[in-house]
mmCIF file of C-alpha atoms in Angstrom:
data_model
loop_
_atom_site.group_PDB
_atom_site.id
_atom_site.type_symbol
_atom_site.label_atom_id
_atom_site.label_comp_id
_atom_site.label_asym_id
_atom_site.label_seq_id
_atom_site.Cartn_x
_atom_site.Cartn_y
_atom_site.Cartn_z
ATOM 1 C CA UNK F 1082 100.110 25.998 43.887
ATOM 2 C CA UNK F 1083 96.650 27.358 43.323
ATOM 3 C CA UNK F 1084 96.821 28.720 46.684
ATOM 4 C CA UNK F 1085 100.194 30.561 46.192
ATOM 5 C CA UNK F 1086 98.642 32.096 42.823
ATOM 6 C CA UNK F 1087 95.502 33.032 44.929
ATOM 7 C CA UNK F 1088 97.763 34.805 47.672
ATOM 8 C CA UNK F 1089 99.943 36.435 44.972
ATOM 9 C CA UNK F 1090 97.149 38.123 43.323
ATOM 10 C CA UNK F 1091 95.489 38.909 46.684
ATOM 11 C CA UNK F 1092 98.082 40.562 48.177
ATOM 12 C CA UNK F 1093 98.815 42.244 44.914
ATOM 13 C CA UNK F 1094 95.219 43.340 44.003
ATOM 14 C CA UNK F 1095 95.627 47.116 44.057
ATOM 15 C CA UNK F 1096 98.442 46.791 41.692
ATOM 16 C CA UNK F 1097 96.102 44.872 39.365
ATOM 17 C CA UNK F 1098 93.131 47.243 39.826
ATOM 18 C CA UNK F 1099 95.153 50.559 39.234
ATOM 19 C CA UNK F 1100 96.910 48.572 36.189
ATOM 20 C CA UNK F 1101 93.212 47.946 34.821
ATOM 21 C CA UNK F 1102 91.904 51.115 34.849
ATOM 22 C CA UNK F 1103 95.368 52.387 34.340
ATOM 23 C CA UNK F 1104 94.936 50.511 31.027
ATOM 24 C CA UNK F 1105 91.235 50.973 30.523
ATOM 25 C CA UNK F 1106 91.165 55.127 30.968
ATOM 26 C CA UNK F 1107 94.201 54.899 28.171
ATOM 27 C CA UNK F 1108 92.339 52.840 25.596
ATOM 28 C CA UNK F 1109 89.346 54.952 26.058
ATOM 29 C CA UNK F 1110 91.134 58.180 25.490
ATOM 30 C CA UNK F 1111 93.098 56.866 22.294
ATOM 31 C CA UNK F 1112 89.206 56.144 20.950
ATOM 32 C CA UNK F 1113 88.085 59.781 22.061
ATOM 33 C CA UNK F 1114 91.389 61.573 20.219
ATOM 34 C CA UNK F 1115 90.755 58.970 17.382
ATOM 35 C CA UNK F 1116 87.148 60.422 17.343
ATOM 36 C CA UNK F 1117 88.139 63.829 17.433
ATOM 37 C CA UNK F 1118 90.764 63.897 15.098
ATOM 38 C CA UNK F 1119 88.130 62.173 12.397
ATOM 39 C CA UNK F 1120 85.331 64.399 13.781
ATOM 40 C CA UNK F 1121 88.432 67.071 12.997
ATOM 41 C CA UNK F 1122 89.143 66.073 9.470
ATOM 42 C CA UNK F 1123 85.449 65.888 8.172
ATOM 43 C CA UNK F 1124 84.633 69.099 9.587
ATOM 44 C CA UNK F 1125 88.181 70.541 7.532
ATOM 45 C CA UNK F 1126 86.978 68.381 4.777
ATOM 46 C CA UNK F 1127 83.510 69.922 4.391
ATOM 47 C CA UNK F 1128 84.763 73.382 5.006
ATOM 48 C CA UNK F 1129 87.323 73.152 1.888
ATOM 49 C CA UNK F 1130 84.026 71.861 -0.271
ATOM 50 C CA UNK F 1131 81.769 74.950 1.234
ATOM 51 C CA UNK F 1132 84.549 77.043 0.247
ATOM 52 C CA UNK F 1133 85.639 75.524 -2.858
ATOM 53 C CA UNK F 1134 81.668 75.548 -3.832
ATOM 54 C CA UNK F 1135 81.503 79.039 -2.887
ATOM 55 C CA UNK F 1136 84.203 80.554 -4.637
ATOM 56 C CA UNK F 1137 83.072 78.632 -8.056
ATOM 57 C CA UNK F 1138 79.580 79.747 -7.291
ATOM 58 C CA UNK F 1139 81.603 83.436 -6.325
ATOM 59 C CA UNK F 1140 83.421 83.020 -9.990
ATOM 60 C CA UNK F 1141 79.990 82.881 -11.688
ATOM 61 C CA UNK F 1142 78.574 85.521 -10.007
ATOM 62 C CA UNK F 1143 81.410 87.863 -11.290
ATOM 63 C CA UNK F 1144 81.307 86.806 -14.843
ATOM 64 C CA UNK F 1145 77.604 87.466 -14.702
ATOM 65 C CA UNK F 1146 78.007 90.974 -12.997
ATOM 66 C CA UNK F 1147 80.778 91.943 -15.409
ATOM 67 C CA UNK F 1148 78.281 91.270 -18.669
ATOM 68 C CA UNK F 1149 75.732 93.007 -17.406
ATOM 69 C CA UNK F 1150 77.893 95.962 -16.697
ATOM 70 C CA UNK F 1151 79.031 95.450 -20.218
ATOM 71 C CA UNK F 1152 75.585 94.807 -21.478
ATOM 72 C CA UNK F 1153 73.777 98.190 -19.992
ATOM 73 C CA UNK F 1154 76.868 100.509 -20.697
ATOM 74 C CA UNK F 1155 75.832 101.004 -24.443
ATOM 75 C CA UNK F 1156 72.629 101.597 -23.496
ATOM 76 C CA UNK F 1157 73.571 104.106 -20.694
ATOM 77 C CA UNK F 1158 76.235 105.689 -22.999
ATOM 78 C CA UNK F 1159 73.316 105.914 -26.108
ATOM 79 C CA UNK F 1160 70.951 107.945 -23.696
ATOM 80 C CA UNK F 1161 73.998 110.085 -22.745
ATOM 81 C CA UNK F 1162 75.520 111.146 -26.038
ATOM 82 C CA UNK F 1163 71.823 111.453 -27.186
ATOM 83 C CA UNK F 1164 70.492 113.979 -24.450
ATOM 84 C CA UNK F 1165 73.399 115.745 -24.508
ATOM 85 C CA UNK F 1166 74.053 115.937 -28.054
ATOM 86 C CA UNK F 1167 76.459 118.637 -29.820
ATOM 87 C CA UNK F 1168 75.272 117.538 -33.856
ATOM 88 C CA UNK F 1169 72.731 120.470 -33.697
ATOM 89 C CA UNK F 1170 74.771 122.915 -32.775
ATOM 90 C CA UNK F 1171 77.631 121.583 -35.371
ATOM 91 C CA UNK F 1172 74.816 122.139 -37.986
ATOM 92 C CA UNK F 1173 74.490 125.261 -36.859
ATOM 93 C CA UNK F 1174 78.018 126.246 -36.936
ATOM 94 C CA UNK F 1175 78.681 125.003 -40.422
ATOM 95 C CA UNK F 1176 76.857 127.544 -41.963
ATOM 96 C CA UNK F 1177 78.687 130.425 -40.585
ATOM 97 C CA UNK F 1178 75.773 131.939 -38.678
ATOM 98 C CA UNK F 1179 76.345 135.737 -36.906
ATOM 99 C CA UNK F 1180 75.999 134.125 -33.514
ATOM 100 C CA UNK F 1181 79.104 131.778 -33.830
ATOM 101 C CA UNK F 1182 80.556 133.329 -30.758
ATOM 102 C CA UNK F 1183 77.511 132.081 -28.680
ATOM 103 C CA UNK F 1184 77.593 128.560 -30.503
ATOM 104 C CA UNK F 1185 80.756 127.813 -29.533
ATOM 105 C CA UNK F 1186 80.255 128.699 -25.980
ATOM 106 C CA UNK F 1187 77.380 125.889 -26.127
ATOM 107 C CA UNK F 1188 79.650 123.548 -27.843
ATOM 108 C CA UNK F 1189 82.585 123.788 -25.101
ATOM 109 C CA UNK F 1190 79.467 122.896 -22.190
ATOM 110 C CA UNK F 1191 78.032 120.143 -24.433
ATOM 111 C CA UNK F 1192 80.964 118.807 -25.435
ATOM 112 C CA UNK F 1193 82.957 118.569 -21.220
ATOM 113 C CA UNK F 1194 79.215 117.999 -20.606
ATOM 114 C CA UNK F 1195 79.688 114.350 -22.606
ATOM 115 C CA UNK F 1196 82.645 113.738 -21.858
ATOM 116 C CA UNK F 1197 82.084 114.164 -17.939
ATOM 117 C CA UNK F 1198 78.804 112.435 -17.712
ATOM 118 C CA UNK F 1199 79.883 109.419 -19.514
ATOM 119 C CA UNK F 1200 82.725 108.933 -16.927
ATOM 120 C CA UNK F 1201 80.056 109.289 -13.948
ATOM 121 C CA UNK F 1202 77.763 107.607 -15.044
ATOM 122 C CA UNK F 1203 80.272 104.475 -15.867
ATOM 123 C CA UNK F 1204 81.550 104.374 -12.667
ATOM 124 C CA UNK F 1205 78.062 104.167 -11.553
ATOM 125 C CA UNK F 1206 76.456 101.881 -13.335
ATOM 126 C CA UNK F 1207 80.081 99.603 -12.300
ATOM 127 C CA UNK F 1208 79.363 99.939 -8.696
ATOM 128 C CA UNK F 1209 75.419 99.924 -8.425
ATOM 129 C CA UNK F 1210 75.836 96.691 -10.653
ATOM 130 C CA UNK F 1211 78.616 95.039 -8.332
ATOM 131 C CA UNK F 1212 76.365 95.735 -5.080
ATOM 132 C CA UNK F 1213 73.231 94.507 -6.881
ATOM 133 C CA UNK F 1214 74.754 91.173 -8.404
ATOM 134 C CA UNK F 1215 76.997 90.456 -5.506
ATOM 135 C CA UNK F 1216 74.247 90.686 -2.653
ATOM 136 C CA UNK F 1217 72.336 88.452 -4.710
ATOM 137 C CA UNK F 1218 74.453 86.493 -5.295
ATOM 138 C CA UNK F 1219 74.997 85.693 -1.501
ATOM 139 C CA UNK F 1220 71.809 85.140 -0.823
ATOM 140 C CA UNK F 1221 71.479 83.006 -3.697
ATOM 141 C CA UNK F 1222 74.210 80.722 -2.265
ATOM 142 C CA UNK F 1223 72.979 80.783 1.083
ATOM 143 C CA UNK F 1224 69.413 79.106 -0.524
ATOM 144 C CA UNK F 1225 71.450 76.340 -2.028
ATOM 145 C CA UNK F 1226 73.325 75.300 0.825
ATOM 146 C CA UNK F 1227 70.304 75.588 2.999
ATOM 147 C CA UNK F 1228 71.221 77.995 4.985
ATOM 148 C CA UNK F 1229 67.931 80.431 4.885
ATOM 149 C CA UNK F 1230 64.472 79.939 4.418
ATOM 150 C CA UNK F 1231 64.011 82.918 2.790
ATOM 151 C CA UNK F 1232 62.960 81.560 -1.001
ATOM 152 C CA UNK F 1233 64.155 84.376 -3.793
ATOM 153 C CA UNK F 1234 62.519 82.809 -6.873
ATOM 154 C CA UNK F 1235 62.953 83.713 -10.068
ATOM 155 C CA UNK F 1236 60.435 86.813 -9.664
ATOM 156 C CA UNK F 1237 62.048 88.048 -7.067
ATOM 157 C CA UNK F 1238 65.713 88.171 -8.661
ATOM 158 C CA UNK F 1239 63.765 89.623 -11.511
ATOM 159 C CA UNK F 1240 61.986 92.447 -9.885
ATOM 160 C CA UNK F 1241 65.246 93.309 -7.757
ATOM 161 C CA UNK F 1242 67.600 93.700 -10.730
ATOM 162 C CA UNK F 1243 65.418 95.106 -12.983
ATOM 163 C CA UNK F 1244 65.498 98.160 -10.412
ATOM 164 C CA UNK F 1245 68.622 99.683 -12.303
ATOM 165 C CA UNK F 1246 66.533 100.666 -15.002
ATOM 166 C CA UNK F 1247 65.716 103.463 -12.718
ATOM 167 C CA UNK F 1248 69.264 104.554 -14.111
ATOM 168 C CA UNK F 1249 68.726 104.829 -17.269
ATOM 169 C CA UNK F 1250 65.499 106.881 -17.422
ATOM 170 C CA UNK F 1251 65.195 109.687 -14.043
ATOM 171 C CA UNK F 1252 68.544 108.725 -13.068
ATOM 172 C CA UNK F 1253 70.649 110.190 -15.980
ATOM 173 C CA UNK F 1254 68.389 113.005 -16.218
ATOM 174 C CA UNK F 1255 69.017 113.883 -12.927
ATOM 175 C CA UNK F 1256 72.507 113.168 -13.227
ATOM 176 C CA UNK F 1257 73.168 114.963 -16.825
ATOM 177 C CA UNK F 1258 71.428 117.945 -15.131
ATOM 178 C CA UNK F 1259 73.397 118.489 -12.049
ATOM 179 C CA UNK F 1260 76.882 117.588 -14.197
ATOM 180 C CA UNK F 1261 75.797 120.360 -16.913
ATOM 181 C CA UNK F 1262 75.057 122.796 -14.047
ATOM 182 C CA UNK F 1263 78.497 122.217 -12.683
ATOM 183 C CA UNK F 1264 80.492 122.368 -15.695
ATOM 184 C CA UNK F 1265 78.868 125.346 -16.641
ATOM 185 C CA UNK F 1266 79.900 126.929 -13.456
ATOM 186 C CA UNK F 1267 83.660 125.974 -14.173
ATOM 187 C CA UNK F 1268 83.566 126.476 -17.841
ATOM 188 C CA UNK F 1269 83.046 130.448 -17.608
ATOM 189 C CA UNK F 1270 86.523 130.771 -16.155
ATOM 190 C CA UNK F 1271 87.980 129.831 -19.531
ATOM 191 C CA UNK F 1272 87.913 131.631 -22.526
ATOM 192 C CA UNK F 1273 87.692 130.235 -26.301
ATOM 193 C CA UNK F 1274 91.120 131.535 -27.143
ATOM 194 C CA UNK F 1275 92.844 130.609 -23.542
ATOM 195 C CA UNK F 1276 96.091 128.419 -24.449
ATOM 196 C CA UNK F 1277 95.902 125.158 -22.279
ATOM 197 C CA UNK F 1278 98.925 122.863 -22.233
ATOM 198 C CA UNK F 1279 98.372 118.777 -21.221
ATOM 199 C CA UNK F 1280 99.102 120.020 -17.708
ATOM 200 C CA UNK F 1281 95.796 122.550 -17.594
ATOM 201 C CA UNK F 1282 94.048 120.272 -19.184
ATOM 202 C CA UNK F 1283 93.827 117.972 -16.637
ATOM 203 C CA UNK F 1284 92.917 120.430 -13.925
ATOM 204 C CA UNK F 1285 90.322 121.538 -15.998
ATOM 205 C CA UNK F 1286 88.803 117.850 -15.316
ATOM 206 C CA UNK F 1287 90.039 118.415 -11.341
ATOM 207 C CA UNK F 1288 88.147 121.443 -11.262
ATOM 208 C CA UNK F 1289 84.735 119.872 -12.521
ATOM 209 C CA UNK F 1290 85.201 116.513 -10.309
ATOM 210 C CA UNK F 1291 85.828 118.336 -7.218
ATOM 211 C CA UNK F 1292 83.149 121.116 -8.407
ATOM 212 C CA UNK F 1293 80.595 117.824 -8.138
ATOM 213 C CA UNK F 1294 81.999 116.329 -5.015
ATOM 214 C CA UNK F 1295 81.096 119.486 -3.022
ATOM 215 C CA UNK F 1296 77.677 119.768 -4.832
ATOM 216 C CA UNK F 1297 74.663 119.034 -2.261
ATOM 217 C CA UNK F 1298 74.114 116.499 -5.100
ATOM 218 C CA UNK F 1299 76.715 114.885 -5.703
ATOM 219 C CA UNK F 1300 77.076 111.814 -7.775
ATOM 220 C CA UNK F 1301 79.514 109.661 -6.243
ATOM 221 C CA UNK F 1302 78.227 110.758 -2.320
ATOM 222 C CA UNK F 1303 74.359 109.847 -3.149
ATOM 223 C CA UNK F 1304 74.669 107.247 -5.776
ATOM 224 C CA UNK F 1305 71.773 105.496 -4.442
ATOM 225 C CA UNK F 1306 69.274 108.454 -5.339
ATOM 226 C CA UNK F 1307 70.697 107.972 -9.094
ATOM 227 C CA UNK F 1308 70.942 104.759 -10.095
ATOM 228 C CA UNK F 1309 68.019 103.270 -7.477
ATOM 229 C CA UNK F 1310 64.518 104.378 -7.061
ATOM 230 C CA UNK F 1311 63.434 105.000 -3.673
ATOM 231 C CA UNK F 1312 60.118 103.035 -4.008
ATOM 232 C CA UNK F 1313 59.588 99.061 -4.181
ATOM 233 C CA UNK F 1314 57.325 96.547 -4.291
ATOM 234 C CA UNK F 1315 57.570 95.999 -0.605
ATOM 235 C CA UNK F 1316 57.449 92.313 -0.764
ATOM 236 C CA UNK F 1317 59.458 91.432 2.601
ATOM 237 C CA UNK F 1318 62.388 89.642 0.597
ATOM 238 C CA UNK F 1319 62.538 92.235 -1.709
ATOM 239 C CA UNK F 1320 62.228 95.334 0.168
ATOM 240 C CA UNK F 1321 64.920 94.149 2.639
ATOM 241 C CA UNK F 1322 67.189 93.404 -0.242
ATOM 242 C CA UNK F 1323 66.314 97.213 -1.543
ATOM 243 C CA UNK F 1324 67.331 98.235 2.127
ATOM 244 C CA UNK F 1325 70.923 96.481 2.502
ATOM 245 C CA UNK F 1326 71.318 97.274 -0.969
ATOM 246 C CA UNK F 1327 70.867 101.326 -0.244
ATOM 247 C CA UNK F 1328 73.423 100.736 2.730
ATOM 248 C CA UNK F 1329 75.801 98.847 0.257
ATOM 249 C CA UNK F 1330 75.462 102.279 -1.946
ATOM 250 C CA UNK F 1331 75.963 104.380 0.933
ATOM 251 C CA UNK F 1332 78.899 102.758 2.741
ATOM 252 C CA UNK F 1333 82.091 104.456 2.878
ATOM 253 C CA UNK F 1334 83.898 102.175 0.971
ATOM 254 C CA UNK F 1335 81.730 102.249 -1.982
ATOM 255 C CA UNK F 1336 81.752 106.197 -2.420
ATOM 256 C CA UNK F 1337 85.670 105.493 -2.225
ATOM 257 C CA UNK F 1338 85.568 102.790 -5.158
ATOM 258 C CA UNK F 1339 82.911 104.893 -6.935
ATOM 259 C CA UNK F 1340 85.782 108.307 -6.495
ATOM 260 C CA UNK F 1341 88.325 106.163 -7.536
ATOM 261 C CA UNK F 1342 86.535 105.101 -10.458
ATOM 262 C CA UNK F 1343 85.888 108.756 -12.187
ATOM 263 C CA UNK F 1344 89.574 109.769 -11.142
ATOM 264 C CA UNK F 1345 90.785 107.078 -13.010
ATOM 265 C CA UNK F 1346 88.299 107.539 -15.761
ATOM 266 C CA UNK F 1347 89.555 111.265 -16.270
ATOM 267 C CA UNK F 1348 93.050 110.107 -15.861
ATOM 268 C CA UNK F 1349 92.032 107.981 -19.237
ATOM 269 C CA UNK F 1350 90.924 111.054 -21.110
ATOM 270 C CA UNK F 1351 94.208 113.091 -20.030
ATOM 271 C CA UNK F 1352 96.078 109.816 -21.608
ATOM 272 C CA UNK F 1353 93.867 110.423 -24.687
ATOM 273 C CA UNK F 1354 94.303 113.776 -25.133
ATOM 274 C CA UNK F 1355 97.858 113.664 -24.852
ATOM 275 C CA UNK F 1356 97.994 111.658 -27.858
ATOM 276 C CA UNK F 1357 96.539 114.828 -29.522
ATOM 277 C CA UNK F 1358 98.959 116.927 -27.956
ATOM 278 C CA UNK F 1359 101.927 114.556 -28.425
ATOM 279 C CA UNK F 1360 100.617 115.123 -32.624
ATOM 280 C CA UNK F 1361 100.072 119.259 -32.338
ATOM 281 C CA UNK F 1362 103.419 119.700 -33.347
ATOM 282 C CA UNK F 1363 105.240 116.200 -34.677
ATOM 283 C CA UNK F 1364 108.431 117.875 -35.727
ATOM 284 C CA UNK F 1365 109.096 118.903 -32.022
ATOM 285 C CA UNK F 1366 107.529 116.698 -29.841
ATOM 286 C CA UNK F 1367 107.831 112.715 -31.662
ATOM 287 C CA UNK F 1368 111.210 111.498 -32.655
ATOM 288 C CA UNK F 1369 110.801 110.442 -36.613
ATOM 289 C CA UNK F 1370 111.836 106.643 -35.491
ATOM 290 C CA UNK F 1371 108.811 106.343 -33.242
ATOM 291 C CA UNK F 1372 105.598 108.521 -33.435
ATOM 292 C CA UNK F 1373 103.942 105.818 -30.835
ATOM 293 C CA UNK F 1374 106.182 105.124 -28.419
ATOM 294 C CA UNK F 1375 107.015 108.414 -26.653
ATOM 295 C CA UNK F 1376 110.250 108.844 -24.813
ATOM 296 C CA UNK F 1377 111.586 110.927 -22.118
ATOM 297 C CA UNK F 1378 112.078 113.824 -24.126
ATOM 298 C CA UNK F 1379 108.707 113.754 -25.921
ATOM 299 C CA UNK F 1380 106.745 114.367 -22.440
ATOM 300 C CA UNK F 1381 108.698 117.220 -21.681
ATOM 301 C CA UNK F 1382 108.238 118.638 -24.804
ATOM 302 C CA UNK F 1383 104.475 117.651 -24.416
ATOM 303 C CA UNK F 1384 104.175 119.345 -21.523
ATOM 304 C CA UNK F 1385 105.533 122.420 -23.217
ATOM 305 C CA UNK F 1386 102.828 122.249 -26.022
ATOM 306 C CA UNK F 1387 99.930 124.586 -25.773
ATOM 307 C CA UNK F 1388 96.202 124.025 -27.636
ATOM 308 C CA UNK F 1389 93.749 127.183 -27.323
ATOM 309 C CA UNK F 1390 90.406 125.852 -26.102
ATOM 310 C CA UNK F 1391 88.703 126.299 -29.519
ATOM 311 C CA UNK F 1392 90.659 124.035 -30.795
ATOM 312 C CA UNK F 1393 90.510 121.323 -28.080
ATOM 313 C CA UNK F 1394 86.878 121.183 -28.127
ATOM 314 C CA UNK F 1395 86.360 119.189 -31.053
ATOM 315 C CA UNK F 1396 88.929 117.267 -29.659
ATOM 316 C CA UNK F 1397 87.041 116.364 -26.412
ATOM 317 C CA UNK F 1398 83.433 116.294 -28.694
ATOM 318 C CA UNK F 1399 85.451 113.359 -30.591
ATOM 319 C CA UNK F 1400 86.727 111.228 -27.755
ATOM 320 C CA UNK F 1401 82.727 111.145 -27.258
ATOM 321 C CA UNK F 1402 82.311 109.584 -31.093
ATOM 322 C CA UNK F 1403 81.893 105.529 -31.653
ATOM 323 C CA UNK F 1404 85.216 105.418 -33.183
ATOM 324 C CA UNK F 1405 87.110 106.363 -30.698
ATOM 325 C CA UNK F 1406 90.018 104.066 -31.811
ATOM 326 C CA UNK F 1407 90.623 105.415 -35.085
ATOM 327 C CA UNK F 1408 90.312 108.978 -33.506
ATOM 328 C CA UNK F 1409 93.208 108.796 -31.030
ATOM 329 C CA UNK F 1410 95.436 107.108 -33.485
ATOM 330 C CA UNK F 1411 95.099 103.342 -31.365
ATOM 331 C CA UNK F 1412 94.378 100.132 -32.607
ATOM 332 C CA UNK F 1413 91.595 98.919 -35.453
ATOM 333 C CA UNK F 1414 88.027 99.246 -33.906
ATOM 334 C CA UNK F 1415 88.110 96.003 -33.678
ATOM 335 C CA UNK F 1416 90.534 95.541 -30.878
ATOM 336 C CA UNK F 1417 89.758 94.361 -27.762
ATOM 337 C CA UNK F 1418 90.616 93.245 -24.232
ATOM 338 C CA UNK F 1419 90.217 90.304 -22.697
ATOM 339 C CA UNK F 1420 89.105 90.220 -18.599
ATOM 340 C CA UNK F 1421 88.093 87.025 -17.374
ATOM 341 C CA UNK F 1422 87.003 85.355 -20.280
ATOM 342 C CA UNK F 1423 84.833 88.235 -20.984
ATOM 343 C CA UNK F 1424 85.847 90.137 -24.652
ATOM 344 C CA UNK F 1425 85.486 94.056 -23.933
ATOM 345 C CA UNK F 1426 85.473 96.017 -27.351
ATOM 346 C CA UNK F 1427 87.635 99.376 -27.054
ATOM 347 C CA UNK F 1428 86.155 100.549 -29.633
ATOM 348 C CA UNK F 1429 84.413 103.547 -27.757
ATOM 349 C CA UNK F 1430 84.702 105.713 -24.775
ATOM 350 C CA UNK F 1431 82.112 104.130 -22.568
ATOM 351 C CA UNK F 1432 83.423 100.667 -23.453
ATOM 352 C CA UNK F 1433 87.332 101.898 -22.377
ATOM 353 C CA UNK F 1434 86.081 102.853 -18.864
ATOM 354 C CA UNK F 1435 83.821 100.426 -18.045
ATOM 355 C CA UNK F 1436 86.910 98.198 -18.999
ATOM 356 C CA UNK F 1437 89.447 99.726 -17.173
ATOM 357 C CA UNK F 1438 86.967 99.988 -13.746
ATOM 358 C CA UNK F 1439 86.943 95.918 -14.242
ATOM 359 C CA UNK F 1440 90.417 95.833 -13.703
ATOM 360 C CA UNK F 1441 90.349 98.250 -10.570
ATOM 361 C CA UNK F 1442 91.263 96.139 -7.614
ATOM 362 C CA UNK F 1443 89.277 98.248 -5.442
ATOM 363 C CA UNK F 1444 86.195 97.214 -7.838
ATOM 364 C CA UNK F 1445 86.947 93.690 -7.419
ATOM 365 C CA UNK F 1446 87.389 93.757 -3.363
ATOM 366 C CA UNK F 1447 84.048 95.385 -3.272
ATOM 367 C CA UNK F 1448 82.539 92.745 -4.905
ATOM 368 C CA UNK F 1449 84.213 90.126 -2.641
ATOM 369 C CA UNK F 1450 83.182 92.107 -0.081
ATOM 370 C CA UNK F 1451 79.903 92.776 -0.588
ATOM 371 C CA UNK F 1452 79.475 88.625 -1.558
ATOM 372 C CA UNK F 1453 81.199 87.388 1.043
ATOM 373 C CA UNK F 1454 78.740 89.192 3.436
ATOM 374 C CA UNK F 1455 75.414 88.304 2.504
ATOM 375 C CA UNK F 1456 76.871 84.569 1.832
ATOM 376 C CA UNK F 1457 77.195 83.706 5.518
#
């Protein structure tokens, strides 16, 4: 019997042998796909935690950048109005003086002069502050994971953001200068008693944006030299985060959010002023049912209505003032808007486009953007 079992197995030994490591070569690649496929789902595991950590850490970035924009604007808009103020000449005016002709003419540059510079000059301050915050931000995240060994301490984020103060010293006098030059330049085209409907109005603005775009020092295509100053500390962290930061400002896609920005802004003051116009003449222009909710009708008619420049000066000056809600006929000043947790008062000018740039989606991608690449 044993001898017949020995002869069996014998003669069928190959069978066995292939069968074995038939068997063996199987078992052994179940316990490598086994290890991959847990290898697998704890790198996927860890990846959703990076990213989920990231985008909270992203989150708090943002709500940080958007206070500080919302924090500096008052301070940018004081300097603004302030430097470029029209009260003297006001004075001047109320008491009838024989040079009134040459008074107003001052009045109509101060006044555009405001209005214009407070538009730049948000839409600056917006981008500058969502490059600054945002780069920071990624190499802040990069330290907590581990991921550099560059250390930026306290100091060092201190030093690097307090840069924008550049901005509001040299960097709105440089600005203010350059937009008073150039609406200067497009201001002598119009006379005091030209009639301007809604329509002109707003090419008016066209005329003085695209009057700075072409300027050799133009805002929105060397935003760097205005809101940055080209001398550091060069402490190696910090003066290569001043670098990348100055190729943030220069990049193509910034100058784009940046134009965006002030076309939108002046696209807010049209708005405004047609409120104004849309109240020139009520009898024509609202239906007596509903003097805030304008119909069909009422833009055509709006768009029929003329103002002579004399008259939409003040206007203009007063879209400039701190009660900018009770001036256009909107809400109580104390209105506001909520963006991400973040109360905005629209109570003012400056505070109504630095709100409405928040919004822009283009903003928002170029903080992602910029984040996203000094994260990894």
């Amino acid at each position: 019997m044993l001898a017949a079992i020995k002869d069996f197995f014998y003669r069928h030994r190959r069978k066995f042998i292939t069968t074995g490591v038939l068997l063996g070569s199987g078992i052994f690649l179940i316990k490598i796909v086994q290890y991959k496929l847990r290898e697998f789902q704890e790198r996927q595991a860890k990846e959703i935690a990076e990213k989920f950590k990231r985008m909270q850490h992203f989150e708090s970035t943002e709500r940080t950048c958007n206070q500080t924009i919302v924090g500096l604007s008052p301070t940018v808009s004081d300097k603004a109005l302030k430097d470029l103020s029209t009260s003297e000449v006001l004075e001047k005016l109320r008491s009838n003086p024989d040079n009134k002709l040459e008074l107003w003419d001052e009045l109509k540059i101060l006044a555009f002069s405001r209005i214009v510079a407070l538009v730049y000059a948000a839409s600056m301050l917006a981008v500058t502050l969502k490059a600054q915050i945002n780069l920071l931000g990624g190499y802040l995240y990069k330290d907590t994971v581990g991921q550099d060994d560059k250390q930026i301490t306290l100091d060092i984020q201190t030093m690097y953001l307090s840069t924008i103060q550049y901005f509001m010293g040299d960097g709105l006098d440089r600005l203010m200068e350059v937009i008073r030059r150039n609406v200067t330049e497009v201001m002598q085209r119009y006379s005091l008693k030209q009639q301007l409907s809604l329509a002109d109005a707003e090419t008016l603005f066209w005329s003085i944006q695209m009057a700075l775009n072409n300027d050799e020092q133009s805002p929105t295509k060397n935003i760097a030299k205005y809101t940055l100053p080209q001398e550091v500390n060069r402490n190696d962290v910090l003066g290569q985060m001043h670098d990348e930061t100055l190729d943030v400002l220069e990049s193509a896609e910034l100058i784009d959010v940046c134009l965006s920005n002030v076309t939108n802004g002046f696209s807010l003051i049209v708005d405004k002023l047609a409120e104004y116009y849309a109240e020139a003449e009520p009898s024509q222009t609202i239906p007596s049912t509903s003097k805030s909710a304008l119909n069909v009708d009422s833009l055509s008619n709006i768009n029929n209505i003329k103002i002579s420049l004399a008259k939409l000066i003040p206007i203009v000056n007063g879209l400039t003032s701190k009660a900018l809600g009770s001036l256009v006929g909107g809400g109580p000043s104390g209105a506001s808007n909520g963006l991400n947790g973040l109360e905005v008062r629209r109570n003012d000018m400056m505070s109504s486009l630095v709100a409405r740039f928040m919004q822009s989606e283009k903003l928002k991608t170029l903080g992602v953007n910029v984040y996203e690449t000094f994260c990894q």
